[in-house]
Short mmCIF file of C-alpha atoms and ligand atoms in Angstrom, two decimals:
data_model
loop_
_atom_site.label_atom_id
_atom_site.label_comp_id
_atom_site.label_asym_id
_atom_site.label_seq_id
_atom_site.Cartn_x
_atom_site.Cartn_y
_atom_site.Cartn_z
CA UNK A 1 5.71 -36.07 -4.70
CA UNK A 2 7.48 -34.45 -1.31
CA UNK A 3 9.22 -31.30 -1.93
CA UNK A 4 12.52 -31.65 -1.10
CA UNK A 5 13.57 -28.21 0.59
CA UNK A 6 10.79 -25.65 2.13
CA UNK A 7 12.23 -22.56 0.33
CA UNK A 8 10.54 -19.82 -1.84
CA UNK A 9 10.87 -16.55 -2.98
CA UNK A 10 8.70 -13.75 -3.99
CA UNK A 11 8.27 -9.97 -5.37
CA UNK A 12 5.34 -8.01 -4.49
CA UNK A 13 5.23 -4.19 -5.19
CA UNK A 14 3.60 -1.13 -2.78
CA UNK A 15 0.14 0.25 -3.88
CA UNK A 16 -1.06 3.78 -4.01
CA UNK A 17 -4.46 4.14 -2.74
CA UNK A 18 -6.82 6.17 -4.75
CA UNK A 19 -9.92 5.80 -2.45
CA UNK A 20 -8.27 5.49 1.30
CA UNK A 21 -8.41 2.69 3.76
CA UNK A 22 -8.04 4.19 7.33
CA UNK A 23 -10.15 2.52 10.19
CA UNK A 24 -10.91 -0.99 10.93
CA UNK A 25 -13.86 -3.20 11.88
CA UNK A 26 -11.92 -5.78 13.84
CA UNK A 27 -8.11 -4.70 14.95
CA UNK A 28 -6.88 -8.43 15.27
CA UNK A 29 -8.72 -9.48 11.45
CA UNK A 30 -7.24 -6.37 10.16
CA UNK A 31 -11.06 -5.96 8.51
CA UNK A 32 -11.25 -2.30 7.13
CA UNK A 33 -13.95 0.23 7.86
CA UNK A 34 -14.59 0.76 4.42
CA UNK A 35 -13.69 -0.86 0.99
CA UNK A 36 -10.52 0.90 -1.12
CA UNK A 37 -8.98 1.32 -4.58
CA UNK A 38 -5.50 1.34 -5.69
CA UNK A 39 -2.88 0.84 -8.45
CA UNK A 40 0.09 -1.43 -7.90
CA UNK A 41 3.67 0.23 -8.19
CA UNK A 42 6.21 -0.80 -10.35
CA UNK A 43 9.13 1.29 -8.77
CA UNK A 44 8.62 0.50 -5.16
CA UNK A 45 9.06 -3.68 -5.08
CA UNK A 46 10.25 -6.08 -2.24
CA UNK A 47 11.78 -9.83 -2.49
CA UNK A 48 11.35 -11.91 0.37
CA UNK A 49 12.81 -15.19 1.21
CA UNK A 50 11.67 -17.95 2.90
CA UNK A 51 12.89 -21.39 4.30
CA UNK A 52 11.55 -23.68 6.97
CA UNK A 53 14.07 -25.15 8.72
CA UNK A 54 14.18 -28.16 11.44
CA UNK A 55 17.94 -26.61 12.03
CA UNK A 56 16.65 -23.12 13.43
CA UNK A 57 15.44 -22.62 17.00
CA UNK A 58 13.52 -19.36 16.43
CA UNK A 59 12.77 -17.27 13.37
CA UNK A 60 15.92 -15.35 12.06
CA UNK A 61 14.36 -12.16 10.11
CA UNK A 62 16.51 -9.94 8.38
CA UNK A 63 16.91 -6.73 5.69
CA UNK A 64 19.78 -6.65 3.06
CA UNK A 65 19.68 -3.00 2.59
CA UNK A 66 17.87 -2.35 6.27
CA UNK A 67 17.74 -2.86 10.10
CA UNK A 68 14.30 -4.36 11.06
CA UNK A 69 13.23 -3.40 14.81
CA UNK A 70 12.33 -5.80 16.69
CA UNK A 71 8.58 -5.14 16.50
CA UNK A 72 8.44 -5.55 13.30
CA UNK A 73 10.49 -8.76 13.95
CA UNK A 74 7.35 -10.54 16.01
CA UNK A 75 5.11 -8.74 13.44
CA UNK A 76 6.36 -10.97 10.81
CA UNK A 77 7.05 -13.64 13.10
CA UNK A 78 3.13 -13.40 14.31
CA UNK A 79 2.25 -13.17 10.33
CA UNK A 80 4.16 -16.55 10.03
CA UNK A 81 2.68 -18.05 12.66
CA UNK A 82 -0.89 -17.72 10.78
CA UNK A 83 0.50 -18.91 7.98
CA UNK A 84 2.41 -22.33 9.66
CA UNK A 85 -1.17 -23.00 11.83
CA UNK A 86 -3.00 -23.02 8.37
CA UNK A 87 -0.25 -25.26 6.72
CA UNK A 88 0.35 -27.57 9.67
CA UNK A 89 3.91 -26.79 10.10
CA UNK A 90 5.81 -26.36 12.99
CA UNK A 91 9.44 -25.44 11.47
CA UNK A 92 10.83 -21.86 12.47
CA UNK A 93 11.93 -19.79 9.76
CA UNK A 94 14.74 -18.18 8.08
CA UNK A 95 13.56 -14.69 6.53
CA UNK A 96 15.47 -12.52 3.91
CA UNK A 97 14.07 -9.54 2.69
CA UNK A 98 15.22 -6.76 -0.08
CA UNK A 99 13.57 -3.51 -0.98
CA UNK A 100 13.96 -1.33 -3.81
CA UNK A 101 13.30 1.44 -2.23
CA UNK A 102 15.18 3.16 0.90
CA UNK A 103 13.39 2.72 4.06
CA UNK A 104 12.00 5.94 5.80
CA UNK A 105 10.71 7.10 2.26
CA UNK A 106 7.58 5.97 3.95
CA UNK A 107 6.89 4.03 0.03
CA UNK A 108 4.37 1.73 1.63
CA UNK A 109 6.75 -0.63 2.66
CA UNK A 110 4.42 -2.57 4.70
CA UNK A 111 2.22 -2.98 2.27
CA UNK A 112 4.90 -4.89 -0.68
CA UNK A 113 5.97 -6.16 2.73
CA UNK A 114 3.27 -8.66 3.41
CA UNK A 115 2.50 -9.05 0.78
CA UNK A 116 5.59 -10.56 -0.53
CA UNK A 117 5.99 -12.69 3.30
CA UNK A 118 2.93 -14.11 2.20
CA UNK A 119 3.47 -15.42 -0.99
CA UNK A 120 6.76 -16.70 0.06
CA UNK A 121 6.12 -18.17 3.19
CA UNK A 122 2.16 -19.99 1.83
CA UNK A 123 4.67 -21.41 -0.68
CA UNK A 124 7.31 -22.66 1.04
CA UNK A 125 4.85 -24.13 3.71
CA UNK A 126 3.64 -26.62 0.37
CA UNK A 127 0.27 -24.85 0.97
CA UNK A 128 -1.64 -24.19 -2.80
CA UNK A 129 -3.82 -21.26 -2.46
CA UNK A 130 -6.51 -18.74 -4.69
CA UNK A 131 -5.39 -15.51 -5.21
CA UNK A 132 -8.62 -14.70 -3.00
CA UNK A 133 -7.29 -16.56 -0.22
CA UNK A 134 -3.34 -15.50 -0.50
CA UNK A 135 -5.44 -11.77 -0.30
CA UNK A 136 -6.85 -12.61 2.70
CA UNK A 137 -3.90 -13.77 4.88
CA UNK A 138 -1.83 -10.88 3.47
CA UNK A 139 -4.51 -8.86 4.86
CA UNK A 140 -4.24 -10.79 8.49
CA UNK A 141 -0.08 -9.07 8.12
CA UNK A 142 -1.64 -5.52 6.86
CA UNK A 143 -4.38 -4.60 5.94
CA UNK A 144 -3.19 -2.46 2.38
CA UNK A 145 -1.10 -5.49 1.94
CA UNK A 146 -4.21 -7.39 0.35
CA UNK A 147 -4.47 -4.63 -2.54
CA UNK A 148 -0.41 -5.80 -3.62
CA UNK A 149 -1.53 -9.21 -4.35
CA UNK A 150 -3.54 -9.26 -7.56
CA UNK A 151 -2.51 -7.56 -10.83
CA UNK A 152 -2.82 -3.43 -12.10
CA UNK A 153 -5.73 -1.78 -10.34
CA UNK A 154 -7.52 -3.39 -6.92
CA UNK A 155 -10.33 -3.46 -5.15
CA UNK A 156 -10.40 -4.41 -1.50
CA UNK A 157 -13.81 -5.27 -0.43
CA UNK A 158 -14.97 -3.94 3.01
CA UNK A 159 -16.55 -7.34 4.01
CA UNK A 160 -17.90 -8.39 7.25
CA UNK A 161 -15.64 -11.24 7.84
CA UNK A 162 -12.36 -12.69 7.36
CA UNK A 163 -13.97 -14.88 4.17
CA UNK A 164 -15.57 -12.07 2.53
CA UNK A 165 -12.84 -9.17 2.81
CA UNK A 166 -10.98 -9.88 -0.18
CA UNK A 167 -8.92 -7.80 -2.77
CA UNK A 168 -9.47 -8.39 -6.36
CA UNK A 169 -8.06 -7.20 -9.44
CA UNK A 170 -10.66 -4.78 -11.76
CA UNK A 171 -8.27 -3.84 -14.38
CA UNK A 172 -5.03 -5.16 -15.41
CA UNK A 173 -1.63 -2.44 -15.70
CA UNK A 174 -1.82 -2.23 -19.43
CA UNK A 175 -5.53 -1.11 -19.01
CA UNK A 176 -5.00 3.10 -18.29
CA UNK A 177 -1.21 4.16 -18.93
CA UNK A 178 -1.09 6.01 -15.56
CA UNK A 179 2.20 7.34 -13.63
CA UNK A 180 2.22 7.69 -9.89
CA UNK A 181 4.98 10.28 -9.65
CA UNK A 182 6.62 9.60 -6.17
CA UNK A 183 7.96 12.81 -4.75
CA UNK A 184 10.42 11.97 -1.40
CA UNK A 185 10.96 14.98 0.38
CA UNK A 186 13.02 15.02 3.68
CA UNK A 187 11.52 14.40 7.16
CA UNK A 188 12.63 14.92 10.80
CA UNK A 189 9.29 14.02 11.82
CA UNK A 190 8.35 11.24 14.13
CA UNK A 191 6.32 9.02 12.52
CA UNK A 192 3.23 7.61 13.72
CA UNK A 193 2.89 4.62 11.98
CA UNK A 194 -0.38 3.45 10.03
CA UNK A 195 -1.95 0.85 12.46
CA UNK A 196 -1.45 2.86 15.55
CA UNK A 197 -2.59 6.04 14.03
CA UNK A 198 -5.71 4.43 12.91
CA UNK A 199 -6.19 2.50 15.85
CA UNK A 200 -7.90 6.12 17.12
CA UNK A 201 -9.91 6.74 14.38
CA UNK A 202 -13.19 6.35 16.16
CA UNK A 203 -12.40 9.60 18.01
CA UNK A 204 -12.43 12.02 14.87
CA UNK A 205 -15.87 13.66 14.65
CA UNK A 206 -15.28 13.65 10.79
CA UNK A 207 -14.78 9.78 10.26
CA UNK A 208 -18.91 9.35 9.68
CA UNK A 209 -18.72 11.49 7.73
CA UNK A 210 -16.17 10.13 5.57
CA UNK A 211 -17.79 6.84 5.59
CA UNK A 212 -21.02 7.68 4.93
CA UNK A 213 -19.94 9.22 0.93
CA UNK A 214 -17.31 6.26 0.64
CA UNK A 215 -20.30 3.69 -1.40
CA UNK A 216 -21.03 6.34 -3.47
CA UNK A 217 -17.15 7.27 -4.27
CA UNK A 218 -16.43 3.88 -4.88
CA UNK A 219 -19.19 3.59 -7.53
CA UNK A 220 -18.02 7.10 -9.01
CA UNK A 221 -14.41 5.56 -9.21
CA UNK A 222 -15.42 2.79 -11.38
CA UNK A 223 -17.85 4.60 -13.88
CA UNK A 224 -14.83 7.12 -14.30
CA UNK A 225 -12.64 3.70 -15.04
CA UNK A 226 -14.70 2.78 -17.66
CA UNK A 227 -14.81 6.20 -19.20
CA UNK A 228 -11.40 6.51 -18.61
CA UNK A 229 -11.70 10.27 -17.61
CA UNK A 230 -8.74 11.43 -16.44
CA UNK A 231 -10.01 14.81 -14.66
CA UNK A 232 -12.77 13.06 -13.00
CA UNK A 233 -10.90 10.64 -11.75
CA UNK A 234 -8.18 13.29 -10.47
CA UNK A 235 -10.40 15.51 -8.83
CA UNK A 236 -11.94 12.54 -6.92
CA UNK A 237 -8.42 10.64 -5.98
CA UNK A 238 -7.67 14.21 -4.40
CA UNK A 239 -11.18 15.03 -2.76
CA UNK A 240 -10.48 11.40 -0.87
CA UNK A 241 -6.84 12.03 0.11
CA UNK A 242 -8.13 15.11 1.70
CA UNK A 243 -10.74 13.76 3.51
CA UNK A 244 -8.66 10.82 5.08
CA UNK A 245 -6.52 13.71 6.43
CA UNK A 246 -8.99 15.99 7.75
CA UNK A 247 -10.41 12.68 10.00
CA UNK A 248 -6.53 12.32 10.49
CA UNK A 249 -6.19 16.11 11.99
CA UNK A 250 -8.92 15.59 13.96
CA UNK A 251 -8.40 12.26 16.13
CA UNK A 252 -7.82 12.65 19.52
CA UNK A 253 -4.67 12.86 19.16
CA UNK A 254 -4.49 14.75 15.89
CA UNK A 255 -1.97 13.60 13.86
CA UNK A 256 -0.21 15.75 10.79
CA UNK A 257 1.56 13.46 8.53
CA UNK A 258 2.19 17.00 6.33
CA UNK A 259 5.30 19.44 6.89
CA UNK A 260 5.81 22.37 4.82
CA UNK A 261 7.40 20.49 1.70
CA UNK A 262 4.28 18.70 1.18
CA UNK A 263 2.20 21.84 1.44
CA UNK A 264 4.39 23.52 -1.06
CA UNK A 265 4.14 20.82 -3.54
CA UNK A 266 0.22 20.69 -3.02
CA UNK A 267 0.29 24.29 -3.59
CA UNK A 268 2.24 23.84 -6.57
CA UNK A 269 0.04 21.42 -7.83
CA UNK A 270 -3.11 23.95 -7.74
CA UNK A 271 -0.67 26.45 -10.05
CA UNK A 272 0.07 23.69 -12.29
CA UNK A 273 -3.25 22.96 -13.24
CA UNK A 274 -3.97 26.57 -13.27
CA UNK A 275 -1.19 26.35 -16.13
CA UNK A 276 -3.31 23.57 -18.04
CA UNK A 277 -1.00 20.68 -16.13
CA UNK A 278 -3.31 17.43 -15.63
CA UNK A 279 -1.71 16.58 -12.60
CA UNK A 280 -3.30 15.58 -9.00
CA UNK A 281 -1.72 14.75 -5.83
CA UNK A 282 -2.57 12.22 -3.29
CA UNK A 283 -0.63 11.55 0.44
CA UNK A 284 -0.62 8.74 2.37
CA UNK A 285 0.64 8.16 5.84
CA UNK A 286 3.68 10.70 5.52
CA UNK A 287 5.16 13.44 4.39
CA UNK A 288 5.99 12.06 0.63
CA UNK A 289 3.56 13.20 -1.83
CA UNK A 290 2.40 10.89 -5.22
CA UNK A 291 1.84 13.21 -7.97
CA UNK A 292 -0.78 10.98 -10.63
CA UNK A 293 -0.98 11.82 -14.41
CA UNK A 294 -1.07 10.22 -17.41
CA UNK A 295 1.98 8.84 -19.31
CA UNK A 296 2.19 11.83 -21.82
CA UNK A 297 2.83 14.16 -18.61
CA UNK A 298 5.06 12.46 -17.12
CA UNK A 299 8.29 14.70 -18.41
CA UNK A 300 6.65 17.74 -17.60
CA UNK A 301 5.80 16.82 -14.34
CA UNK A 302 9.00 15.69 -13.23
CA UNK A 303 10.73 19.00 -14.40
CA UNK A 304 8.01 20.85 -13.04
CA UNK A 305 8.77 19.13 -9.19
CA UNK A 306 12.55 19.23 -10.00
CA UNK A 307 12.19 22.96 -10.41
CA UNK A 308 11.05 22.79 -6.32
CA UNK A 309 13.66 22.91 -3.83
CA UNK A 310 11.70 20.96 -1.38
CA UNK A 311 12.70 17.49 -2.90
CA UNK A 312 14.92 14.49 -2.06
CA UNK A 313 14.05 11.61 -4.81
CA UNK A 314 11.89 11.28 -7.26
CA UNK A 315 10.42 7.81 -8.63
CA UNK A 316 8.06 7.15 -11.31
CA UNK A 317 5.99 4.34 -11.01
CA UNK A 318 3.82 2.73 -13.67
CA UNK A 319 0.85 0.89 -12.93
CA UNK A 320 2.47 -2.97 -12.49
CA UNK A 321 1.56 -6.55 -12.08
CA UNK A 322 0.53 -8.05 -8.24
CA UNK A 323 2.79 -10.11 -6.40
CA UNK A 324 4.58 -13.48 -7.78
CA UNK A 325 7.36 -15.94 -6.86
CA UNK A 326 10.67 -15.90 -8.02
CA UNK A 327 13.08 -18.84 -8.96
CA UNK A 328 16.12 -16.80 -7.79
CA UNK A 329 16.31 -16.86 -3.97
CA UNK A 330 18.10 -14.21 -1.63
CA UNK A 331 20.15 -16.90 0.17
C1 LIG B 401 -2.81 5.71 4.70
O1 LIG B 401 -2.20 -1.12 5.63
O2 LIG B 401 -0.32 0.18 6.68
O3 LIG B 401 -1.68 4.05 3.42
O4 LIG B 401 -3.55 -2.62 8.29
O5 LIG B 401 -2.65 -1.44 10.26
O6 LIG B 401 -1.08 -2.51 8.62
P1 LIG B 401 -2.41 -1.81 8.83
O7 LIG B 401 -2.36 -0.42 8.04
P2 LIG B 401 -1.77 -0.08 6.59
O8 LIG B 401 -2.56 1.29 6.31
C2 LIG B 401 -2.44 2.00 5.10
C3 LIG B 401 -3.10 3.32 5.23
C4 LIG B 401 -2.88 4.30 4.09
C5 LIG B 401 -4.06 4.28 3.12
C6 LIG B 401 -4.14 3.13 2.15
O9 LIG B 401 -3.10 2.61 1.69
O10 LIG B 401 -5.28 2.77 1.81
#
């Protein structure tokens, strides 16, 4: 049976990263330097859009609630263009894309992103895929992107080639009732954005460092899974965050994704748990900090960050299902 139209629509949500990816193997592969853990996001979601079109001379990409630049224009054109080579079509494309979240919050948006331009546009293209391989091309659009695919808590395997760095799901969202408290706080700050900033990662005296303890993280990340011990697992989400920025800091150039709202919430965070307050923090590439504790915290730590004058929106995330099409479209 021929499909009729080449039109499909997806939702994929961000992911926080509990053990870091920041470094590649192979730039153009978008193969990581080491393997990395996160939980999907059910707050922080984007629907794509696609349709293949013999009536289009070039791709038309577009936001509803955004202006795309046009870099990240021929980004997702480029992404396409892996994904029309694999399914043997030559059609241009017309892109529509929503997120739930305001861009500049710096919510991982390239990471639902992808994710969601993959599903979309593999289906649309009449291409049937794994969930392995739908984790690999996301990966070829960005490399977190791979970790938004499957369901509830991911691994991303390092690999050593395209085939065999894949993201998979260990858990599903219903396994640990987790909340990734998303604190927004304002920024002025020019942002130096994820693959150029870790395009110079080879230049931070730190980064063997890093690498060399990341097998042994990873293994203490899933014994403290199956124990479910929330402390553990706290203390080691936070002992990576701040080791991905100290290799950060110390690039040539450094880079300081923190301004003094982040430090005061960090700060904050020590006093909390002085208090007795289960609560850890973990910070991507950005200002924004992600507050994780468990479900029966969640009031007190959004009072407790309310109580700040440092912040612009909060969001609480639950852990949440991987990326999946839609019948609804966006046009
Ligand atoms: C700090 O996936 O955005 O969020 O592969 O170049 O697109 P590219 O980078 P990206 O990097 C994310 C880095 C991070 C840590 C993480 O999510 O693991």
């Amino acid at each position: 049976m021929t499909k009729t139209t080449m039109k499909a629509t997806a939702i994929a949500p961000a992911n926080i990263a509990f053990i870091k990816y920041w470094g590649k193997q192979d730039e153009k592969l978008r193969l990581p330097l080491n393997a990395s853990f996160s939980m999907n996001l059910s707050e922080a979601v984007t629907t794509t859009t696609v349709e293949f079109s013999k009536n289009l001379a070039t791709d038309e990409i577009s936001a509803v609630n955004e202006v795309f630049s046009e870099k990240e224009k021929q980004r997702m054109s480029k992404h396409l263009d892996v994904i029309r080579k694999k399914a043997r079509v030559n059609l241009q494309a017309k892109v529509v894309t929503k997120n739930s979240f305001p861009k500049g919050t710096g919510a991982a948006a390239s990471a639902s992103g992808f994710a969601a331009l993959t599903v979309a546009a593999v289906s649309a293209s009449g291409l049937s895929l794994s969930e392995k391989e739908l984790t690999i091309l996301a990966r070829i659009g960005s490399g977190s992107a791979c970790r938004s695919i499957p369901d509830g808590f991911v691994l991303w395997e390092r690999g050593t080639d395209s085939e065999n760095s894949f993201a998979h799901s260990l858990y599903p969202p219903d396994y640990w009732d987790l909340r990734d408290v998303l604190v927004i706080v304002a920024s002025d700050m020019k942002k130096v954005l994820s693959t150029e900033g870790m395009s110079r990662v080879q230049t931070s005296p730190f980064l063997q460092s890093r690498l060399h303890g990341l097998p042994s993280k990873i293994k203490r990340m899933l014994t403290i899974f199956t124990k479910k011990d929330f402390a553990a697992l706290g203390n080691l989400i936070e002992e990576d965050s701040l080791n991905m920025h100290a290799v950060m800091m110390t690039q040539s150039p450094p880079i300081f994704y923190w301004n003094s709202a982040t430090l005061e919430i960090m700060h904050a965070v020590y006093e909390w748990h002085a208090q007795g307050l289960p609560v850890y923090f973990t910070i991507d590439a950005g200002p924004n900090v992600h507050l994780i504790c468990e479900a029966k915290d969640e009031q007190k730590v959004v009072e407790k960050v309310r109580q700040l004058g440092v912040v612009n929106e909060i969001v609480v995330n639950k852990p949440s299902k991987g990326a999946g099409l839609l019948n609804q479209h966006l046009f």
